[in-house]
Coordinates of C-alpha atoms in Angstrom, one line a residue:
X1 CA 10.0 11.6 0.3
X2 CA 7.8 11.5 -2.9
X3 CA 3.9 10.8 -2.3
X4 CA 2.7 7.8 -2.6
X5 CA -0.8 7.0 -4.1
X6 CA -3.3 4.2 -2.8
X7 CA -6.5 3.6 -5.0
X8 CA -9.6 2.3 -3.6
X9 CA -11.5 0.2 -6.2
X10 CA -15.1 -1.4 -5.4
X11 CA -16.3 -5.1 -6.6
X12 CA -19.6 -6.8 -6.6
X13 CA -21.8 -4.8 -5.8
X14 CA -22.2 -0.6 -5.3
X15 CA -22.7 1.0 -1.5
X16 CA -20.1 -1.6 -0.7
X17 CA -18.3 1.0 1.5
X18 CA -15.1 2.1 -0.4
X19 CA -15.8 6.2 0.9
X20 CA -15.5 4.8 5.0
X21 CA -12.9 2.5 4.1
X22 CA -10.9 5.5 2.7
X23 CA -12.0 7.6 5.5
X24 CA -11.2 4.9 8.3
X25 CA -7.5 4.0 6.4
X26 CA -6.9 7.6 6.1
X27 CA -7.2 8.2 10.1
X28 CA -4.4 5.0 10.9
X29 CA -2.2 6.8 8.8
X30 CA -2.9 10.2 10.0
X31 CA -2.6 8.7 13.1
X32 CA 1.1 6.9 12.4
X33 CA 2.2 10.4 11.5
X34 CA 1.6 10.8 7.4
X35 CA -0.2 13.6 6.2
X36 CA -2.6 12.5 4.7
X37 CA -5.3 13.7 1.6
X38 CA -8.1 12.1 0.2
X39 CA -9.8 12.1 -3.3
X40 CA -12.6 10.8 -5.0
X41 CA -13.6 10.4 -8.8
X42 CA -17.3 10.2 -9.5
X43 CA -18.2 8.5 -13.3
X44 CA -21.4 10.4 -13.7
X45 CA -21.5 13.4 -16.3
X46 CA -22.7 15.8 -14.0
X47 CA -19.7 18.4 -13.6
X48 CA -21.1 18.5 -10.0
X49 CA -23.6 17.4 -7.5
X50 CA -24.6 20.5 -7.0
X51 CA -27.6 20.7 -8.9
X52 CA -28.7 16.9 -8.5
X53 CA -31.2 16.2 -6.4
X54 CA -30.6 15.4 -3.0
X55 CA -33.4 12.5 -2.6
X56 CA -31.6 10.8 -5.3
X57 CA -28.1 11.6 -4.7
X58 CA -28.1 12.5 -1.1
X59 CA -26.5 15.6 0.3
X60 CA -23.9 17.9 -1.3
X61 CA -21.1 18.7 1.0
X62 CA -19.5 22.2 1.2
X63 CA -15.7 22.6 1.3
X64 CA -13.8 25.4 2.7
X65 CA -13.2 26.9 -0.7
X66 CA -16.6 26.6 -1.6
X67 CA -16.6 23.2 -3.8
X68 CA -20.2 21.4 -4.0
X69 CA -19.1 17.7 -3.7
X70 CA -20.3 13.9 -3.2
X71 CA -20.8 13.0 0.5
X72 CA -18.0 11.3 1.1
X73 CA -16.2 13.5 1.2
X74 CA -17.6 14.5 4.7
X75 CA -16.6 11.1 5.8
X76 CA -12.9 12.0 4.7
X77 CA -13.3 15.2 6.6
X78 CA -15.0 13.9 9.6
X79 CA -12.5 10.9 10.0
X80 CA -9.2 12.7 9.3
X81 CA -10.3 16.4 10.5
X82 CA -8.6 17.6 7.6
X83 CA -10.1 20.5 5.5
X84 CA -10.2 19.3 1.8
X85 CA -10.1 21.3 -1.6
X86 CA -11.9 21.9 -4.9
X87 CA -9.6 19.0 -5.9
X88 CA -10.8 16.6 -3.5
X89 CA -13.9 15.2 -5.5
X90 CA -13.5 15.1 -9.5
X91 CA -16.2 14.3 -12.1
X92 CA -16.2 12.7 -15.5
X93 CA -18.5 16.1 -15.9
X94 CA -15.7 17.8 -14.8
X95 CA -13.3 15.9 -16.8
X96 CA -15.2 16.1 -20.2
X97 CA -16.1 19.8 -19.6
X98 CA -12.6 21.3 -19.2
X99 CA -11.4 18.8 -22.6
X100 CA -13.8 20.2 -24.6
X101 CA -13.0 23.6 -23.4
X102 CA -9.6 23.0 -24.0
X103 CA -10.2 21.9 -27.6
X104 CA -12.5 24.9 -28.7
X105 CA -9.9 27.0 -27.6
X106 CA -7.1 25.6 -29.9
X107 CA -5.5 24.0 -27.1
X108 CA -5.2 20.6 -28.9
X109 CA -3.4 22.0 -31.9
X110 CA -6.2 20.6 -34.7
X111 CA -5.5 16.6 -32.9
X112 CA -8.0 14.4 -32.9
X113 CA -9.4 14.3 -29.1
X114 CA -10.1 11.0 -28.1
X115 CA -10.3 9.1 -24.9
X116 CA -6.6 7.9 -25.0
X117 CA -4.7 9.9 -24.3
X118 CA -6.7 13.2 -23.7
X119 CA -9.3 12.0 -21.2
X120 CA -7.3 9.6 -19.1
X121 CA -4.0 12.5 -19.1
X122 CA -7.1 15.0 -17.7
X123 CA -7.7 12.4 -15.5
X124 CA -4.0 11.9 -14.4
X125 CA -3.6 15.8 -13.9
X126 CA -6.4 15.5 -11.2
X127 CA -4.8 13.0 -9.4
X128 CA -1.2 14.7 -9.7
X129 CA -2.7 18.5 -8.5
X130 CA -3.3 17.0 -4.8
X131 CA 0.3 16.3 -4.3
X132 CA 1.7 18.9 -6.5
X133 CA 0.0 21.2 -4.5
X134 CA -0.3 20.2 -0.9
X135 CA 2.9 17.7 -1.1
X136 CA 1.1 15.3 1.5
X137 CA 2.6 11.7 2.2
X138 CA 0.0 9.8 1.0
X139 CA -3.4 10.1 -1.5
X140 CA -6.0 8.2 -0.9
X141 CA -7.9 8.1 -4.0
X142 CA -11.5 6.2 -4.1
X143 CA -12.6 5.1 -7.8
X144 CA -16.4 5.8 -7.6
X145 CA -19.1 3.0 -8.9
X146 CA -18.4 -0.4 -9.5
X147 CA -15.8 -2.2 -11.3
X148 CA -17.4 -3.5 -14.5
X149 CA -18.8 -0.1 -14.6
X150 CA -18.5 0.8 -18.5
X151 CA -18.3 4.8 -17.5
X152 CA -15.7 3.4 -14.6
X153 CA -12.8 2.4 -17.1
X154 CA -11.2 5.4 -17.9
X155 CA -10.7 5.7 -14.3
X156 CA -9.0 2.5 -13.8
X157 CA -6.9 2.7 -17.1
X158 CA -5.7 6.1 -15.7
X159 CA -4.7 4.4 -12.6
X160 CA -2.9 1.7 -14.0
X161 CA -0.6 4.1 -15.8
X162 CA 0.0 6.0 -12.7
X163 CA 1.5 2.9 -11.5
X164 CA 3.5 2.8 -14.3
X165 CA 4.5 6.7 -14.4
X166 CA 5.4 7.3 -10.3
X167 CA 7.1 3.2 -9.7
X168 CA 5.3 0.8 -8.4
X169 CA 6.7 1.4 -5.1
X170 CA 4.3 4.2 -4.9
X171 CA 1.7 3.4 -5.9
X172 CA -1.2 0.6 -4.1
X173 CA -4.2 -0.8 -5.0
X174 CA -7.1 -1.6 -2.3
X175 CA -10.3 -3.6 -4.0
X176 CA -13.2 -3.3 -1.3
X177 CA -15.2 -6.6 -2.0
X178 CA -18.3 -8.6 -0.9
X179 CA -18.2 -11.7 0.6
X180 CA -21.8 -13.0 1.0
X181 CA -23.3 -15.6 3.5
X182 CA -25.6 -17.8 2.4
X183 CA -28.3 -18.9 5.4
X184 CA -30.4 -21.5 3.9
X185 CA -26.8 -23.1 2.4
X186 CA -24.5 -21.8 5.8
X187 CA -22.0 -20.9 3.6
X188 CA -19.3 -18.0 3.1
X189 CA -19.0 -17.5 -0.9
X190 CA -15.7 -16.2 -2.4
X191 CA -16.4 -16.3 -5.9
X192 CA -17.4 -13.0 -5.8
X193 CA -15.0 -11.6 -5.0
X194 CA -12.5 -13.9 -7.4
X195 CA -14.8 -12.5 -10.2
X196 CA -14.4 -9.0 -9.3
X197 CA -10.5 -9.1 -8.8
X198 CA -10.9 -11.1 -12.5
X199 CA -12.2 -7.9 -13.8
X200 CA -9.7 -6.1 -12.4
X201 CA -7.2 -8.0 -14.0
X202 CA -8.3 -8.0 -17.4
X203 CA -7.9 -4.0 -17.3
X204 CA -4.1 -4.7 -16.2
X205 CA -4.7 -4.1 -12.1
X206 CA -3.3 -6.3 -9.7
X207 CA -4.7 -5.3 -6.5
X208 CA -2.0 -5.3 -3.7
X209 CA -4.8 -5.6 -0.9
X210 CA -8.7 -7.0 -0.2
X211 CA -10.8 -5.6 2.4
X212 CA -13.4 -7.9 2.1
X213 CA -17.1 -6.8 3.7
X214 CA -18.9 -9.7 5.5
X215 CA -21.6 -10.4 7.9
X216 CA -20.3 -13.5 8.8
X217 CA -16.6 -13.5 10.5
X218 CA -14.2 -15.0 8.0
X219 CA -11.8 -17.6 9.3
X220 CA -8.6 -18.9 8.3
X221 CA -9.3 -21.1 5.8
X222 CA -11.3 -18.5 4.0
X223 CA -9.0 -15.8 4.0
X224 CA -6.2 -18.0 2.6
X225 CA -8.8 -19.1 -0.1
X226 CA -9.5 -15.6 -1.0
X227 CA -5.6 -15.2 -1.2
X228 CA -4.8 -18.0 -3.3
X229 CA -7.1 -17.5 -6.0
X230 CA -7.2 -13.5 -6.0
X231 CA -3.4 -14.1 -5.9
X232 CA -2.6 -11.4 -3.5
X233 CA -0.7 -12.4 0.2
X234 CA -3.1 -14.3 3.1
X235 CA -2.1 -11.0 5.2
X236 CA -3.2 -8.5 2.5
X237 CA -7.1 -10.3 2.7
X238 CA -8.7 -8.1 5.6
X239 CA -11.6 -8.8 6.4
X240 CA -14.4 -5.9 7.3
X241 CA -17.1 -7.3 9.4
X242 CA -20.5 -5.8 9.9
X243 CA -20.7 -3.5 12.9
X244 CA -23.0 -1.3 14.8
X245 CA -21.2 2.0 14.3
X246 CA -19.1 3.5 11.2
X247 CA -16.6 4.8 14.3
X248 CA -15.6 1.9 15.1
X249 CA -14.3 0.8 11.8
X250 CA -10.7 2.6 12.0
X251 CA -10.7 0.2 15.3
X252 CA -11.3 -2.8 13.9
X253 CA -9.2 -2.1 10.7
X254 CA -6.1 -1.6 12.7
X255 CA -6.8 -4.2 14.8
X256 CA -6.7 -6.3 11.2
X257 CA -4.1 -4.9 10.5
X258 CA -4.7 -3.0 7.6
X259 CA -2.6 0.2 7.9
X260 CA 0.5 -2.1 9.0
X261 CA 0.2 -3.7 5.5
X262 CA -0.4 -0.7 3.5
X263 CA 3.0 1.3 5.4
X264 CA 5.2 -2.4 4.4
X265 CA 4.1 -2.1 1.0
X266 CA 4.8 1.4 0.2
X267 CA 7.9 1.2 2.5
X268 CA 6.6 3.8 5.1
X269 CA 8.3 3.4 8.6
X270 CA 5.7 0.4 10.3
X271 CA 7.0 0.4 13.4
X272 CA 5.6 3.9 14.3
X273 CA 3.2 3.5 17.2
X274 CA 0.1 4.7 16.1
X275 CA -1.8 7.2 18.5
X276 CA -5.6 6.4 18.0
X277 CA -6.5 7.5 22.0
X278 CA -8.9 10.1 21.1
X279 CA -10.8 7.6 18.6
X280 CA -10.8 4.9 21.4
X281 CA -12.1 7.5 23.7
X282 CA -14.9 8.3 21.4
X283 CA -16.3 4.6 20.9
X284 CA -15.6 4.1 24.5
X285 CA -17.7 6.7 24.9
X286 CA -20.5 5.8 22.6
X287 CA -20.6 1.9 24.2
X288 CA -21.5 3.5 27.7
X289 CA -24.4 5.3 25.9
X290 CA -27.9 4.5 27.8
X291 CA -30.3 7.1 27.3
X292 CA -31.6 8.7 24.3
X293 CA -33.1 11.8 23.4
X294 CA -36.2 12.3 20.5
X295 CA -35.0 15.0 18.2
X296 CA -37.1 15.8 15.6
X297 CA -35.5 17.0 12.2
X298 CA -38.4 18.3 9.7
X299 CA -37.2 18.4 6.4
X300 CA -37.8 18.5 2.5
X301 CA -35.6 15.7 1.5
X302 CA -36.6 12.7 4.6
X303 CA -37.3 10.1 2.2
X304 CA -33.7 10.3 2.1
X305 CA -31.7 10.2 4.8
X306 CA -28.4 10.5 3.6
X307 CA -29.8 13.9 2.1
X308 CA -29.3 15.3 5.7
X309 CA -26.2 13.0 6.8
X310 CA -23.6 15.7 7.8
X311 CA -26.3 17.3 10.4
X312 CA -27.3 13.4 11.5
X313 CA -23.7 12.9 12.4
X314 CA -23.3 16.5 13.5
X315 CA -26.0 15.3 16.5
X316 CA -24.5 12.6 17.1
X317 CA -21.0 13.9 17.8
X318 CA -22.5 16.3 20.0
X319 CA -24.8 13.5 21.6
X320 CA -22.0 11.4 22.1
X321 CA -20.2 14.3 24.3
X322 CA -23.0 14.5 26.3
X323 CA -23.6 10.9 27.1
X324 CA -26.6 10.4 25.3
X325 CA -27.9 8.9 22.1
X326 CA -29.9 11.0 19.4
X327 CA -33.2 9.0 18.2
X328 CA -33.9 10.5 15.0
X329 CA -37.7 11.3 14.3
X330 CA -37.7 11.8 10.6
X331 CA -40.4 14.2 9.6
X332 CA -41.2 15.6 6.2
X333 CA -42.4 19.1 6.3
X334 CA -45.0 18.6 4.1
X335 CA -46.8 16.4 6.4
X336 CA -46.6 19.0 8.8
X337 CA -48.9 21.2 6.7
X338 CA -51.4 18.1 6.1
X339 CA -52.0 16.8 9.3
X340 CA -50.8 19.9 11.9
X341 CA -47.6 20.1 14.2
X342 CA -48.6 18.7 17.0
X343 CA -49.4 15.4 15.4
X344 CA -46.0 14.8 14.4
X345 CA -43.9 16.4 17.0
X346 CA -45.6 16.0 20.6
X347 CA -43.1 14.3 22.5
X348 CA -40.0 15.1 20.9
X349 CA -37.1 17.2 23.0
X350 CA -35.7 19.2 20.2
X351 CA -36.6 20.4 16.6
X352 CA -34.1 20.8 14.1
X353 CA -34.7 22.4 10.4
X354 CA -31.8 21.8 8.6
X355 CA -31.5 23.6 5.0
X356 CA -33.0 23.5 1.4
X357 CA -34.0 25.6 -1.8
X358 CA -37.5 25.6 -3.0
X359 CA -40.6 26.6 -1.7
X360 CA -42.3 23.2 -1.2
X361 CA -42.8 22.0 2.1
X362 CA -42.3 26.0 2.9
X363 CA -45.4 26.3 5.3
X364 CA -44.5 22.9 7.0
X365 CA -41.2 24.4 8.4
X366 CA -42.6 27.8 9.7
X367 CA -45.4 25.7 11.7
X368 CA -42.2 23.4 13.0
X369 CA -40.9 26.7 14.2
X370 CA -44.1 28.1 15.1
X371 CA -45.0 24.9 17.7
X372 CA -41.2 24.8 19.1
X373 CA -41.6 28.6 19.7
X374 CA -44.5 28.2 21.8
X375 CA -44.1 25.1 24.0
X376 CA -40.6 26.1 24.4
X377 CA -39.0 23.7 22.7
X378 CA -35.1 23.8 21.7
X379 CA -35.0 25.1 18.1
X380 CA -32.1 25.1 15.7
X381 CA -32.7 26.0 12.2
X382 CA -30.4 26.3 9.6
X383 CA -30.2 27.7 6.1
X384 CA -33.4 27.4 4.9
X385 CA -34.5 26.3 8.5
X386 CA -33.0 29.4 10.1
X387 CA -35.4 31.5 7.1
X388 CA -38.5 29.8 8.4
X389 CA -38.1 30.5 12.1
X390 CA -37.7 34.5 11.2
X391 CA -41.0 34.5 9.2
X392 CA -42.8 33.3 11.7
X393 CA -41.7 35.7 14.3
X394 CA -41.8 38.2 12.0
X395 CA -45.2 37.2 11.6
X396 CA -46.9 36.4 14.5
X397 CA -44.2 38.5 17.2
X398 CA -43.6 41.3 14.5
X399 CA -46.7 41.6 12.8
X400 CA -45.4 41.4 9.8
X401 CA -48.3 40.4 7.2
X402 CA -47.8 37.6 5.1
X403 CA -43.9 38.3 5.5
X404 CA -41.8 35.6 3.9
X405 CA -38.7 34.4 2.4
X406 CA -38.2 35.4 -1.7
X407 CA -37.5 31.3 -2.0
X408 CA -41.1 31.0 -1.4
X409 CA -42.2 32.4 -4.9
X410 CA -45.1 34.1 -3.6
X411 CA -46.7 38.4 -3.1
X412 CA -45.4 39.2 0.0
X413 CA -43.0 41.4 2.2
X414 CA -39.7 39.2 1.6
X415 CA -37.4 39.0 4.5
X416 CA -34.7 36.9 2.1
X417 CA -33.9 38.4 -0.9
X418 CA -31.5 37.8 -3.9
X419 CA -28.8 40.5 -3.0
X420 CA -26.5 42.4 -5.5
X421 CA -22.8 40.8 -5.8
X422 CA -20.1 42.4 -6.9
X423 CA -19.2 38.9 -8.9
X424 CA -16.7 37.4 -6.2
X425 CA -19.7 35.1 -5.4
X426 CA -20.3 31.6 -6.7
X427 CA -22.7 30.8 -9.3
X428 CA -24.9 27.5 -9.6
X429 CA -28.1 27.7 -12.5
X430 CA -27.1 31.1 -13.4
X431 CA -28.1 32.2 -10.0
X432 CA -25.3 33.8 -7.6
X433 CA -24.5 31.9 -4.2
X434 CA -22.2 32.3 -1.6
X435 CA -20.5 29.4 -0.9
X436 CA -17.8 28.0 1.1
X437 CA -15.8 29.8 4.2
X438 CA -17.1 33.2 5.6
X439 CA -15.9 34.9 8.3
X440 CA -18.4 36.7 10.4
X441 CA -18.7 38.8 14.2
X442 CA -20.3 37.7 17.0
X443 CA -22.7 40.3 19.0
X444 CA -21.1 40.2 22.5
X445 CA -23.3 39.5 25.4
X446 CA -25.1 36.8 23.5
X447 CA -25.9 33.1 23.5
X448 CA -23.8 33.3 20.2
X449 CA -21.2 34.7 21.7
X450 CA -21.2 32.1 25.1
X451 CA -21.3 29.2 22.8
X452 CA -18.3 30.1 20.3
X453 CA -16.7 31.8 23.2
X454 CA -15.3 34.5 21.0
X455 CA -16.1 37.4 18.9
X456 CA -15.7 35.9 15.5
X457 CA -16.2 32.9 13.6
X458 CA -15.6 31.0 10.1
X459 CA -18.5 28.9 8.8
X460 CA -19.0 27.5 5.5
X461 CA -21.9 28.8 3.5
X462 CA -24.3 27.1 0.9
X463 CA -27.3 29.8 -0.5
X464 CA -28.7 32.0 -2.5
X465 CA -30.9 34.7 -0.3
X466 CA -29.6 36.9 2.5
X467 CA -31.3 38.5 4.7
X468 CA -33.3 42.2 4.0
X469 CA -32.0 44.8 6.1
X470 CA -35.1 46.7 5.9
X471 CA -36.8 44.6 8.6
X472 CA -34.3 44.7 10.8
X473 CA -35.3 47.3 12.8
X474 CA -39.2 45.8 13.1
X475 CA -37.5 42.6 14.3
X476 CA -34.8 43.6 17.3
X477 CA -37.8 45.6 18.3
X478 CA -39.7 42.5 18.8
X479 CA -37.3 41.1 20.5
X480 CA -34.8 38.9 18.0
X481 CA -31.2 39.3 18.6
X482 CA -29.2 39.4 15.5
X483 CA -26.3 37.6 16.8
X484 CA -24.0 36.8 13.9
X485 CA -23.3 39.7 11.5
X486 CA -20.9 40.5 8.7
X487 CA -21.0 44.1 9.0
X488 CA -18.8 45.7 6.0
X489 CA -21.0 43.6 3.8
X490 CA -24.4 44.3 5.7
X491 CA -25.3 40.2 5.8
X492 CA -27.1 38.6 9.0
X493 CA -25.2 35.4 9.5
X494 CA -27.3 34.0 12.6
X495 CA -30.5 35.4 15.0
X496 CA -31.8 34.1 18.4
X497 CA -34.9 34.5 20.4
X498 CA -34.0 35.2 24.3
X499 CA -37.7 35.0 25.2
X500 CA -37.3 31.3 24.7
X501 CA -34.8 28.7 26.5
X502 CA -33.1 27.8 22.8
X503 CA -34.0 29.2 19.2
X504 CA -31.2 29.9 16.9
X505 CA -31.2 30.2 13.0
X506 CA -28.2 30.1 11.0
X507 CA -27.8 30.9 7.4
X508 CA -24.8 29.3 7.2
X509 CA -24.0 24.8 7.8
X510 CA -22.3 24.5 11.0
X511 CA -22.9 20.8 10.4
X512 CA -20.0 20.8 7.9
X513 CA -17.4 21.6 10.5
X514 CA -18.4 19.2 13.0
X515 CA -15.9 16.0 13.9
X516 CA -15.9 13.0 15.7
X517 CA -14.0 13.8 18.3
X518 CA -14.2 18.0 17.9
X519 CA -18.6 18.0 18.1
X520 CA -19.1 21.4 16.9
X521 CA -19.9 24.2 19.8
X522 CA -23.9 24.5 18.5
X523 CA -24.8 21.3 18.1
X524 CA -23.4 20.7 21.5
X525 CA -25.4 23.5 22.9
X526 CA -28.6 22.4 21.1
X527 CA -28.0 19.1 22.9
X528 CA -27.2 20.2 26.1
X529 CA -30.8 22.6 25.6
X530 CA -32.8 19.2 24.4
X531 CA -31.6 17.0 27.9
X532 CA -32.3 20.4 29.8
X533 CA -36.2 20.2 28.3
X534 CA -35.9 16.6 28.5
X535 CA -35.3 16.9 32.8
X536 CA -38.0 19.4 33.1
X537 CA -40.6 17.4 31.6
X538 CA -40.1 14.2 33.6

């Protein structure tokens, strides 16, 4: 069987949830049997996010080969627990960069290189590599920004001659829409969404289905509105109501019927029973939630929240295993340094410092550390969080003067330093980092070791600094365990503190690896430490 290709276009307005609807329609198939692969194309120039920032574009997510992408594609990973690629998250950047390449090199022949054909074909070869390379069932491609987008079109007139080249039996197009209520008027609006699929139109695209978003229910009359005038069957208009959690959306779409439309249109075998137990276990599990716990997570980037949204869900996989909600308690670590620890993190039952580059808010995170450390609080730092926690017990259990990271910029003994690569390591600004999958030993007889429950591990990686042998000594004297080691390369993957219930550091982002329905083995020990501390207090 040939792959078959479903793109997922966006109307009316932008955040309009095209990344979860791909995620949620990726799990029903995965779940019918398909194997299944997601993709997204971003319009902006930047080749990656990489080197955006994060309070503006929200957090970069790590594949397993290393690839710094958009966040969604952690909601294709976390919904389909599939490990995606270089491949899964394309730039115009990206797309520009490598034509231009191309044409300095001679690889045009002297043509003139224009739009059409050379951009859109660069374009095509993207969306061809996933299933030339992986051969899965399906694609599930989601067209970044809006359509009516000028920097979208290349995109969409790509898409419409993929159509074209693979049959139109393969090929389906999904247009995620608004339909707004009015409350003054109490009225549902479709002419939104007629305008939108309009646009579509003009640029030769004939979406096969609607999944229209709505905080109001849409009844018969509307859907078969929608269907007339967007000219598309009254089945094909799905509607995709508000809800409380983004976990319960594969639910809801299957229950509308969505993944039984898409498998009769692109002739897949609809009468497969669908096995969704584990997901309806999950949200079953998540409705019977009645307590919560105060975890505080100090950061650089809290104006933001979607700059830390692989930890956030990361917590609340882990809380929803252990029967209990996680109320966030944003705090920016550069309040910490104004106003003092205590004043923003008495009462909480955990402390999280999840990573960063940068020295600002620096001196925030090492007091965050500093005040869990001492009232005994459970402690998980990672990346740049896992750096703070080691300079302050190398400075105030080591003795260590002034100790800190490199990152910080300042005189200093420096516990993190730029290391010498051989060149197998990433590069991002002309600086080397290692990025992606590592795999790394676990010290037996540790807390390490107890919660992977083995001697070795593979975690994906996102930084520049590793840690200075040279104060290794100083610190296992003072009592840190270095738990996590690569050993042939002399790199300190994780530490802990056994005079204290819970204090790990990481330098690498468990939170990347966490799913649904597979909470990743930290963050559940972290949350099994905060409800411990939580019981002892009351």
């Amino acid at each position: 069987m040939s792959t078959k290709f479903i793109f997922v276009t966006g109307g009316v307005v932008s955040g309009i949830g095209k990344g979860i609807t791909a995620a949620a329609l990726g799990r029903l198939l995965k779940a019918r049997g398909l194997k299944v692969r997601n993709q997204k194309f971003d319009p902006y120039i930047n080749v990656d996010p990489g080197l955006m920032s994060p309070m503006q574009h929200g957090e970069v997510f790590i594949t397993e080969d290393g690839a710094e992408t958009d966040l969604d594609i952690g909601h294709y990973e976390r919904f389909t627990d599939e490990n995606l690629t270089i491949e899964s998250d394309i730039t115009s950047g990206m797309i520009y960069r490598d034509v231009i390449q191309r044409e300095r090199e001679g690889g045009y022949m002297g043509s003139t290189v224009q739009v059409v054909p050379h951009i859109i074909n660069e374009i095509k070869e993207h969306i061809f590599n996933v299933s030339q390379q992986e051969h899965p069932d399906v694609v599930i491609i989601e067209i970044g920004g809006t359509v009516g987008d000028m920097e979208s079109q290349p995109y969409l007139e790509a898409i419409r001659q993929v159509r074209n080249q693979v049959g139109r039996e393969n090929v389906l197009f999904i247009h995620v829409t608004l339909v707004p209520y009015l409350r003054k008027a109490g009225e549902i609006k479709t002419k939104p969404t007629q305008h939108s699929v309009q646009k579509l139109l003009a640029l030769g695209i004939q979406p096969d289905v609607l999944v229209c978003r709505s905080e109001m229910e849409l009844d018969k009359s509307i859907r078969e509105k929608i269907a007339l005038f967007c000219n598309v069957d009254s089945d094909c208009v799905i509607p995709n109501i508000d809800i409380d959690s983004v976990y319960q959306l594969p639910l809801v779409l299957e229950e509308e019927g969505l993944a039984k439309v898409v498998c009769r249109k692109l002739g897949f075998a609809q009468f497969v029973e669908p096995d969704l137990s584990d997901w309806q276990q999950l949200v079953h599990k998540h409705s019977l939630i009645r307590r919560e716990l105060n975890v505080a997570l100090v950061g650089k980037y809290v104006s933001l929240h979607d700059a830390y949204i692989s930890v956030v869900e990361a917590l609340q996989h882990a809380g929803i295993s252990r029967g209990t909600g996680t109320s966030l308690r944003w705090v920016s670590s550069e309040d910490i340094e104004k106003d003092g620890a205590s004043a923003h993190l008495d009462g909480v039952d955990a402390i999280i410092v999840p990573g960063g580059f940068g020295p600002r808010g620096m001196n925030g995170m090492i007091m965050a550390a500093s005040y869990a450390r001492e009232n005994k609080i459970p402690y998980f730092g990672i990346g740049l969080g896992m750096q703070m926690a080691v300079v302050d017990l190398a400075r105030n259990i080591a003795g260590i003067k002034d100790a800190h990271s490199g990152e910080a910029e300042q005189d200093g003994p420096e516990l993190f330093i730029l290391p010498e690569y051989d060149g197998t390591v990433s590069c991002t600004a002309n600086l080397p980092m290692r990025r992606g999958a590592y795999e790394f030993e676990i010290t037996k007889g540790t807390m390490l070791s107890e919660i992977y429950g083995g001697s070795k591990a593979s975690e994906r990686h996102h930084h520049r600094r590793e840690f200075n042998g040279e104060y290794v000594d100083r610190l296992e004297k003072a009592g840190l365990v270095f738990s996590g080691k690569i050993p042939q390369d002399n790199l300190i993957e994780a530490f802990e503190y056994p005079d204290h219930p819970w204090f790990v550091g990481v330098i690498y982002h468990p939170e990347f690896k966490s799913r649904p329905t597979k909470p990743h083995p930290l963050f559940e020990s972290f949350i099994r430490a905060a409800l411990e501390y939580k019981r002892s207090k009351a």
